[in-house]
Amino acid sequence: MSSRHPPPPALSDVPLEPGLYIVATPIGNLRDITLRALDVLAGADLVLAEDTRVAAKLLSAYGLSKKVERYDEHSAERSGPKALALLAEGARIALVSDAGTPLVSDPGFRLVREAVAQGSAVHPIPGASALLASLSVAGLPTDRFLFAGFPPPKSAARRAFFEELAGIRATLVFFEGGSRLASSLADMAAVFGPREAAVARELTKLYETVTRATLDELAADPKMDFPKGELVVLVGPGREEAATAADADTALKDALTRLKPADAAAEVAKALGLPRRDLYRRAMELKQK
């Protein structure tokens, strides 16, 4: 009788090249590990982990026994130089976070920069990412987005933080803790207005939910009060206001310092969404002045 699932391919027996490997790990469902990530973890001399207990569970699930050491913002001063010395000697080191892709709101930036500076190879091992997973299902524009990490914990600082982002014409993506979600949504609604938004919770896990509504509706939703699990908040871009004649003149004057009137009109028409013929006529007027 055939198995429900085909057996997984055998791990690669190709020797792992020396260097630092930035290894994405599952954000919930353990089956979201990639075969290449398993190859790297199996071949690594050392695994650096944000939490050694979390990493040990992942390694155990796949029958891997590896030396694991802690690497986070508290231990970086101690473990970073040791790792760099090992890399200089030709070691193969895998860096993992608790979940998802390392360096995305996780420690590791300094280690990567210093490894590059000393001439060690750094390899990305792509895979699960809460940022991209939530963006793919939120139903918000994905052509431009900005990941802003965790908002400040205090309301005044948080609103100031949101104010800095209010004018950006892109989908905004935040991580947030359950204890602060309701107050954070209230501040978002106050600053951004009733924009379309989504809250993704426990992605890839048993209780995965994505709630889509406007920010004011989400802020008033009792389900947003102290939810459990990992949370991603996504806020759609605000509506763009139509370009004015003054906007067109400013853009045309700048373009005319570099381009002929026809080319300047074409550039501004594309940027502002205004009729090219009208812009060309105005460009000629400005050129004559």
XYZ file of C-alpha atoms in Angstrom:
289
model
C 0.000 0.000 0.000
C 1.466 3.364 -1.045
C 2.220 6.047 1.485
C 0.053 9.151 1.517
C 3.130 11.318 1.113
C 6.114 10.419 -1.068
C 9.380 10.082 0.838
C 11.439 13.270 0.917
C 14.511 13.443 -1.304
C 17.741 12.477 0.406
C 19.848 15.316 1.742
C 22.569 16.490 -0.567
C 25.953 14.841 -0.053
C 27.807 17.726 -1.711
C 30.229 19.232 0.857
C 29.107 22.599 2.169
C 31.338 25.510 1.210
C 32.869 27.525 4.065
C 30.963 30.663 5.038
C 28.034 32.132 6.916
C 24.602 30.859 5.902
C 21.505 32.933 6.673
C 18.886 30.192 6.963
C 15.136 30.850 6.901
C 13.143 28.502 9.136
C 9.391 27.809 9.426
C 7.159 30.512 10.918
C 4.829 27.854 12.317
C 4.310 24.766 10.195
C 7.460 22.638 10.403
C 6.890 21.312 6.885
C 7.713 24.779 5.540
C 11.447 24.118 5.917
C 13.225 23.948 2.543
C 15.331 21.005 1.440
C 18.302 23.318 0.953
C 17.916 24.646 4.494
C 18.102 21.060 5.759
C 21.216 20.496 3.637
C 22.866 23.517 5.223
C 21.843 22.653 8.777
C 23.097 19.098 8.287
C 26.453 20.287 6.936
C 27.081 23.198 9.287
C 29.836 23.083 11.886
C 27.871 25.427 14.145
C 24.311 26.765 14.338
C 23.852 30.229 15.792
C 20.315 30.660 17.112
C 18.239 33.445 18.610
C 16.900 30.870 21.069
C 18.810 27.592 21.343
C 15.729 25.767 22.644
C 13.677 26.680 19.567
C 16.519 25.694 17.253
C 17.011 22.399 19.089
C 13.345 21.476 18.567
C 13.621 22.193 14.839
C 16.817 20.171 14.476
C 15.340 17.291 16.484
C 12.221 17.225 14.286
C 14.438 16.420 11.318
C 16.825 14.086 13.091
C 19.746 16.495 13.115
C 22.200 16.792 15.965
C 24.295 19.944 15.836
C 26.279 22.224 18.081
C 23.993 25.192 18.789
C 25.033 28.448 20.405
C 23.009 31.512 21.281
C 23.232 34.608 19.103
C 20.923 37.500 19.955
C 21.197 41.164 20.890
C 22.343 40.224 24.403
C 24.986 37.669 23.430
C 26.270 39.205 20.188
C 29.237 40.914 21.852
C 30.450 37.550 23.090
C 29.404 35.105 20.374
C 29.984 37.401 17.370
C 33.818 37.604 17.569
C 34.007 33.847 18.162
C 31.912 33.170 15.067
C 33.996 35.544 12.967
C 37.191 33.810 14.067
C 35.731 30.433 13.096
C 34.652 31.790 9.713
C 38.179 33.078 9.113
C 39.426 29.531 9.715
C 37.017 28.131 7.103
C 34.090 27.081 9.259
C 30.535 26.647 8.003
C 28.088 28.483 10.248
C 24.286 28.623 9.955
C 22.417 31.564 11.486
C 18.736 30.985 12.313
C 16.098 33.055 14.106
C 13.188 31.731 16.149
C 11.005 31.763 13.032
C 11.197 33.031 9.481
C 14.053 34.812 7.761
C 16.904 36.046 9.979
C 17.666 39.778 10.138
C 13.995 40.740 9.531
C 13.333 42.367 12.920
C 15.878 39.907 14.304
C 19.569 40.137 15.227
C 22.299 39.378 12.711
C 22.942 42.545 10.708
C 26.215 43.290 12.488
C 27.469 39.716 12.070
C 26.741 39.755 8.336
C 28.444 43.120 7.883
C 31.547 42.068 9.807
C 31.733 38.717 8.009
C 31.665 40.519 4.659
C 34.279 43.004 5.866
C 36.714 40.241 6.763
C 36.211 38.514 3.426
C 34.065 35.580 4.531
C 31.365 34.330 2.154
C 27.753 34.980 3.165
C 24.998 32.887 1.579
C 21.200 33.480 1.715
C 19.091 30.357 2.191
C 15.595 31.697 1.457
C 12.366 30.323 2.809
C 9.510 31.234 5.123
C 8.881 34.902 5.976
C 5.975 36.246 8.019
C 6.358 39.557 6.189
C 5.895 38.082 2.703
C 3.375 35.452 3.790
C 1.065 38.085 5.277
C 1.515 40.417 2.317
C 0.534 37.652 -0.095
C -2.875 37.086 1.527
C -3.821 40.530 2.864
C -5.556 41.658 -0.326
C -3.664 44.967 -0.318
C -1.413 46.418 -3.045
C 1.894 44.572 -3.292
C 3.688 46.554 -6.006
C 5.192 48.837 -3.335
C 5.430 48.066 0.363
C 7.427 49.216 3.368
C 8.275 46.989 6.306
C 8.468 49.155 9.430
C 9.059 46.513 12.114
C 7.598 46.912 15.599
C 5.986 50.286 16.456
C 7.088 51.979 19.706
C 5.295 50.678 22.821
C 4.056 54.068 24.099
C 1.134 55.806 22.386
C 2.730 59.257 21.952
C 5.899 57.851 20.389
C 3.841 55.422 18.341
C 1.681 58.173 16.836
C 4.778 60.201 15.993
C 6.209 57.073 14.340
C 3.045 56.616 12.277
C 3.025 60.309 11.310
C 6.432 59.853 9.685
C 4.991 57.075 7.523
C 1.616 58.630 6.696
C 2.724 60.203 3.421
C 4.351 57.084 1.977
C 2.381 55.735 -0.993
C 2.896 52.065 -0.254
C 1.402 49.267 1.798
C 2.839 49.496 5.313
C 3.698 46.306 7.197
C 4.215 46.108 10.961
C 4.863 43.403 13.528
C 2.947 43.828 16.774
C 2.417 42.020 20.060
C -1.008 40.856 21.170
C -1.019 42.960 24.325
C -0.552 46.167 22.299
C -2.557 45.346 19.172
C -5.788 47.155 20.112
C -4.067 50.368 21.205
C -1.768 50.252 18.194
C -4.733 49.890 15.823
C -6.449 52.833 17.533
C -3.367 54.992 16.977
C -3.145 53.844 13.359
C -6.779 54.771 12.770
C -6.194 58.190 14.325
C -3.150 58.904 12.159
C -3.854 57.072 8.881
C -7.640 57.419 8.835
C -10.008 54.702 7.562
C -7.530 53.007 5.240
C -7.981 49.392 4.192
C -5.975 47.107 6.448
C -5.483 43.526 7.572
C -4.333 41.707 10.678
C -2.705 38.314 10.100
C -2.395 35.987 13.091
C -0.691 32.636 13.535
C 0.124 32.225 9.838
C 0.732 28.589 8.775
C -0.450 27.371 12.191
C -3.648 25.659 13.338
C -5.486 28.876 14.223
C -4.358 30.931 11.240
C -6.640 33.928 10.667
C -6.532 37.002 8.435
C -8.998 39.763 9.326
C -9.528 42.366 6.595
C -11.339 45.667 7.245
C -10.693 49.388 7.520
C -8.470 50.567 10.360
C -11.344 52.122 12.296
C -13.317 48.882 12.010
C -10.366 46.819 13.168
C -9.749 49.179 16.097
C -13.378 48.672 17.217
C -13.319 44.878 16.740
C -13.329 43.075 20.119
C -11.371 40.199 18.541
C -8.388 42.538 18.388
C -8.261 42.813 22.199
C -5.266 40.804 23.431
C -5.178 38.100 20.744
C -2.656 35.319 21.206
C 0.047 34.392 18.738
C 2.304 36.098 16.236
C 0.739 39.147 14.547
C 1.349 41.150 11.393
C -0.566 44.362 10.701
C -0.789 45.633 7.125
C -2.091 49.083 6.173
C -2.972 49.979 2.611
C -1.645 53.147 0.962
C -3.683 56.316 1.266
C -5.516 57.699 -1.731
C -3.381 59.877 -3.947
C -4.662 63.394 -4.543
C -4.872 64.580 -8.131
C -1.893 66.644 -9.257
C -2.558 70.375 -9.472
C -1.443 72.884 -12.107
C 1.181 74.098 -9.650
C 2.495 70.541 -9.284
C 2.718 70.255 -13.060
C 4.582 73.563 -13.401
C 7.080 72.595 -10.727
C 7.743 69.237 -12.359
C 7.972 70.741 -15.845
C 10.433 73.443 -14.768
C 12.674 70.781 -13.295
C 12.382 68.529 -16.349
C 13.098 71.406 -18.763
C 16.506 71.924 -17.164
C 17.417 68.475 -18.479
C 15.131 67.696 -21.399
C 13.533 69.121 -24.529
C 9.872 70.233 -24.119
C 8.443 67.079 -25.721
C 10.540 64.777 -23.534
C 9.834 66.878 -20.434
C 6.088 66.653 -21.096
C 6.326 62.875 -21.545
C 8.241 62.468 -18.263
C 5.811 64.595 -16.246
C 2.763 62.979 -17.862
C 3.987 59.574 -16.720
C 4.846 60.793 -13.221
C 1.671 62.775 -12.520
C -0.881 61.018 -14.697
C -1.780 64.205 -16.637
C -2.448 64.582 -20.394
C 0.799 64.755 -22.352
C -0.626 67.183 -24.960
C -1.586 69.760 -22.323
C 1.782 69.379 -20.620
C 3.630 69.899 -23.897
C 1.696 73.110 -24.547
C 2.529 74.326 -21.036
C 6.172 73.301 -21.429
C 6.448 75.444 -24.560
C 4.971 78.405 -22.659
C 7.459 77.951 -19.823
C 10.303 77.583 -22.290
C 9.409 80.879 -23.991
C 9.269 82.674 -20.626
